[in-house]
C-alpha positions as protocol buffer text, in pm:
chain_id: "A"
residue {
  index: 1
  type: UNK
  ca { x: 9642 y: -17621 z: 12431 }
}
residue {
  index: 2
  type: UNK
  ca { x: 9265 y: -17707 z: 12528 }
}
residue {
  index: 3
  type: UNK
  ca { x: 9353 y: -17706 z: 12902 }
}
residue {
  index: 4
  type: UNK
  ca { x: 9495 y: -17341 z: 12860 }
}
residue {
  index: 5
  type: UNK
  ca { x: 9156 y: -17250 z: 12696 }
}
residue {
  index: 6
  type: UNK
  ca { x: 8894 y: -17429 z: 12888 }
}
residue {
  index: 7
  type: UNK
  ca { x: 9067 y: -17594 z: 13195 }
}
residue {
  index: 8
  type: UNK
  ca { x: 9160 y: -17925 z: 13303 }
}
residue {
  index: 9
  type: UNK
  ca { x: 8828 y: -18066 z: 13399 }
}
residue {
  index: 10
  type: UNK
  ca { x: 8653 y: -17967 z: 13086 }
}
residue {
  index: 11
  type: UNK
  ca { x: 8948 y: -18101 z: 12871 }
}
residue {
  index: 12
  type: UNK
  ca { x: 8932 y: -18433 z: 13060 }
}
residue {
  index: 13
  type: UNK
  ca { x: 8569 y: -18468 z: 13001 }
}
residue {
  index: 14
  type: UNK
  ca { x: 8613 y: -18402 z: 12629 }
}
residue {
  index: 15
  type: UNK
  ca { x: 8901 y: -18669 z: 12620 }
}
residue {
  index: 16
  type: UNK
  ca { x: 8685 y: -18919 z: 12820 }
}
residue {
  index: 17
  type: UNK
  ca { x: 8408 y: -18864 z: 12569 }
}
residue {
  index: 18
  type: UNK
  ca { x: 8577 y: -18842 z: 12224 }
}
residue {
  index: 19
  type: UNK
  ca { x: 8916 y: -18964 z: 12317 }
}
residue {
  index: 20
  type: UNK
  ca { x: 9086 y: -19121 z: 12011 }
}
residue {
  index: 21
  type: UNK
  ca { x: 8894 y: -18921 z: 11759 }
}
residue {
  index: 22
  type: UNK
  ca { x: 8902 y: -18577 z: 11610 }
}
residue {
  index: 23
  type: UNK
  ca { x: 8708 y: -18299 z: 11798 }
}
residue {
  index: 24
  type: UNK
  ca { x: 8552 y: -18049 z: 11536 }
}
residue {
  index: 25
  type: UNK
  ca { x: 8516 y: -17708 z: 11695 }
}
residue {
  index: 26
  type: UNK
  ca { x: 8194 y: -17533 z: 11560 }
}
residue {
  index: 27
  type: UNK
  ca { x: 8240 y: -17205 z: 11364 }
}
residue {
  index: 28
  type: UNK
  ca { x: 7995 y: -17040 z: 11583 }
}
residue {
  index: 29
  type: UNK
  ca { x: 7843 y: -17080 z: 11929 }
}
residue {
  index: 30
  type: UNK
  ca { x: 7541 y: -17305 z: 11913 }
}
residue {
  index: 31
  type: UNK
  ca { x: 7351 y: -17376 z: 12256 }
}
residue {
  index: 32
  type: UNK
  ca { x: 7232 y: -17711 z: 12092 }
}
residue {
  index: 33
  type: UNK
  ca { x: 7585 y: -17829 z: 12011 }
}
residue {
  index: 34
  type: UNK
  ca { x: 7672 y: -18180 z: 12090 }
}
residue {
  index: 35
  type: UNK
  ca { x: 7946 y: -18045 z: 12318 }
}
residue {
  index: 36
  type: UNK
  ca { x: 7698 y: -17886 z: 12561 }
}
residue {
  index: 37
  type: UNK
  ca { x: 7628 y: -18137 z: 12848 }
}
residue {
  index: 38
  type: UNK
  ca { x: 7974 y: -18272 z: 12816 }
}
residue {
  index: 39
  type: UNK
  ca { x: 8136 y: -17933 z: 12889 }
}
residue {
  index: 40
  type: UNK
  ca { x: 7994 y: -17611 z: 12996 }
}
residue {
  index: 41
  type: UNK
  ca { x: 7818 y: -17338 z: 12786 }
}
residue {
  index: 42
  type: UNK
  ca { x: 8105 y: -17109 z: 12907 }
}
residue {
  index: 43
  type: UNK
  ca { x: 8370 y: -17382 z: 12788 }
}
residue {
  index: 44
  type: UNK
  ca { x: 8201 y: -17422 z: 12446 }
}
residue {
  index: 45
  type: UNK
  ca { x: 8183 y: -17040 z: 12382 }
}
residue {
  index: 46
  type: UNK
  ca { x: 8567 y: -17019 z: 12491 }
}
residue {
  index: 47
  type: UNK
  ca { x: 8663 y: -17296 z: 12283 }
}
residue {
  index: 48
  type: UNK
  ca { x: 8463 y: -17143 z: 11976 }
}
residue {
  index: 49
  type: UNK
  ca { x: 8620 y: -16805 z: 12032 }
}
residue {
  index: 50
  type: UNK
  ca { x: 8954 y: -16952 z: 12045 }
}
residue {
  index: 51
  type: UNK
  ca { x: 8944 y: -17218 z: 11771 }
}
residue {
  index: 52
  type: UNK
  ca { x: 8623 y: -17192 z: 11560 }
}
residue {
  index: 53
  type: UNK
  ca { x: 8645 y: -17442 z: 11273 }
}
residue {
  index: 54
  type: UNK
  ca { x: 8961 y: -17599 z: 11394 }
}
residue {
  index: 55
  type: UNK
  ca { x: 9014 y: -17975 z: 11435 }
}
residue {
  index: 56
  type: UNK
  ca { x: 9185 y: -18135 z: 11735 }
}
residue {
  index: 57
  type: UNK
  ca { x: 9312 y: -18486 z: 11744 }
}
residue {
  index: 58
  type: UNK
  ca { x: 9234 y: -18587 z: 12105 }
}
residue {
  index: 59
  type: UNK
  ca { x: 9459 y: -18864 z: 12252 }
}
residue {
  index: 60
  type: UNK
  ca { x: 9279 y: -19164 z: 12420 }
}
residue {
  index: 61
  type: UNK
  ca { x: 9487 y: -19106 z: 12728 }
}
residue {
  index: 62
  type: UNK
  ca { x: 9336 y: -19422 z: 12911 }
}
residue {
  index: 63
  type: UNK
  ca { x: 9623 y: -19437 z: 13148 }
}
residue {
  index: 64
  type: UNK
  ca { x: 9608 y: -19071 z: 13242 }
}
residue {
  index: 65
  type: UNK
  ca { x: 9236 y: -19076 z: 13274 }
}
residue {
  index: 66
  type: UNK
  ca { x: 9256 y: -19387 z: 13506 }
}
residue {
  index: 67
  type: UNK
  ca { x: 9532 y: -19203 z: 13712 }
}
residue {
  index: 68
  type: UNK
  ca { x: 9309 y: -18885 z: 13750 }
}
residue {
  index: 69
  type: UNK
  ca { x: 8999 y: -19128 z: 13838 }
}
residue {
  index: 70
  type: UNK
  ca { x: 9205 y: -19311 z: 14108 }
}
residue {
  index: 71
  type: UNK
  ca { x: 9343 y: -18989 z: 14263 }
}
residue {
  index: 72
  type: UNK
  ca { x: 8983 y: -18867 z: 14293 }
}
residue {
  index: 73
  type: UNK
  ca { x: 8877 y: -19183 z: 14450 }
}
residue {
  index: 74
  type: UNK
  ca { x: 9154 y: -19180 z: 14700 }
}
residue {
  index: 75
  type: UNK
  ca { x: 9073 y: -18813 z: 14790 }
}
residue {
  index: 76
  type: UNK
  ca { x: 8704 y: -18874 z: 14846 }
}
residue {
  index: 77
  type: UNK
  ca { x: 8788 y: -19189 z: 15055 }
}
residue {
  index: 78
  type: UNK
  ca { x: 9058 y: -19016 z: 15265 }
}
residue {
  index: 79
  type: UNK
  ca { x: 8829 y: -18715 z: 15311 }
}
residue {
  index: 80
  type: UNK
  ca { x: 8541 y: -18940 z: 15445 }
}
residue {
  index: 81
  type: UNK
  ca { x: 8325 y: -18804 z: 15188 }
}
residue {
  index: 82
  type: UNK
  ca { x: 8223 y: -19143 z: 15042 }
}
residue {
  index: 83
  type: UNK
  ca { x: 8228 y: -19513 z: 15162 }
}
residue {
  index: 84
  type: UNK
  ca { x: 8405 y: -19763 z: 14934 }
}
residue {
  index: 85
  type: UNK
  ca { x: 8055 y: -19907 z: 14845 }
}
residue {
  index: 86
  type: UNK
  ca { x: 7950 y: -19568 z: 14743 }
}
residue {
  index: 87
  type: UNK
  ca { x: 8251 y: -19491 z: 14539 }
}
residue {
  index: 88
  type: UNK
  ca { x: 8209 y: -19838 z: 14369 }
}
residue {
  index: 89
  type: UNK
  ca { x: 7875 y: -19754 z: 14268 }
}
residue {
  index: 90
  type: UNK
  ca { x: 7978 y: -19391 z: 14174 }
}
residue {
  index: 91
  type: UNK
  ca { x: 8252 y: -19502 z: 13939 }
}
residue {
  index: 92
  type: UNK
  ca { x: 8102 y: -19834 z: 13826 }
}
residue {
  index: 93
  type: UNK
  ca { x: 8391 y: -20045 z: 13973 }
}
residue {
  index: 94
  type: UNK
  ca { x: 8376 y: -20335 z: 14213 }
}
residue {
  index: 95
  type: UNK
  ca { x: 8434 y: -20270 z: 14576 }
}
residue {
  index: 96
  type: UNK
  ca { x: 8747 y: -20474 z: 14559 }
}
residue {
  index: 97
  type: UNK
  ca { x: 8880 y: -20251 z: 14300 }
}
residue {
  index: 98
  type: UNK
  ca { x: 8802 y: -19948 z: 14512 }
}
residue {
  index: 99
  type: UNK
  ca { x: 8992 y: -20115 z: 14814 }
}
residue {
  index: 100
  type: UNK
  ca { x: 9283 y: -20174 z: 14580 }
}
residue {
  index: 101
  type: UNK
  ca { x: 9274 y: -19792 z: 14458 }
}
residue {
  index: 102
  type: UNK
  ca { x: 9243 y: -19666 z: 14833 }
}
residue {
  index: 103
  type: UNK
  ca { x: 9537 y: -19880 z: 14925 }
}
residue {
  index: 104
  type: UNK
  ca { x: 9756 y: -19745 z: 14660 }
}
residue {
  index: 105
  type: UNK
  ca { x: 9818 y: -20054 z: 14480 }
}
residue {
  index: 106
  type: UNK
  ca { x: 9637 y: -19970 z: 14153 }
}
residue {
  index: 107
  type: UNK
  ca { x: 9895 y: -19961 z: 13868 }
}
residue {
  index: 108
  type: UNK
  ca { x: 9902 y: -19628 z: 13700 }
}
residue {
  index: 109
  type: UNK
  ca { x: 10131 y: -19484 z: 13442 }
}
residue {
  index: 110
  type: UNK
  ca { x: 10235 y: -19141 z: 13625 }
}
residue {
  index: 111
  type: UNK
  ca { x: 10422 y: -19054 z: 13286 }
}
residue {
  index: 112
  type: UNK
  ca { x: 10095 y: -18962 z: 13116 }
}
residue {
  index: 113
  type: UNK
  ca { x: 9960 y: -18727 z: 13399 }
}
residue {
  index: 114
  type: UNK
  ca { x: 10180 y: -18432 z: 13233 }
}
residue {
  index: 115
  type: UNK
  ca { x: 9922 y: -18442 z: 12951 }
}
residue {
  index: 116
  type: UNK
  ca { x: 9672 y: -18279 z: 13181 }
}
């Protein structure tokens, strides 16, 4: 439901920040909302317009978040956009973990990717 309204990246940002808790949608747009900075002004406005005053139970979705992260890491590595060291720093992982992810050996539960 959220993905349809604000998109995958914005929904993922909310899940990463608030996963496992309830998201209370403000009743009116407030540029000082705690949501600003996590998602864009446009996404907050769209969310308020769609679901003002509603409450969403956000899944923790650790496996899905990890799978998306790993896919992004592999894409950046394969495109030559970042070195493994740069990726380790960017994602707060060890270089060994980055090598494992880039090699495609990182365990992920692909069943949860359908959440996003």
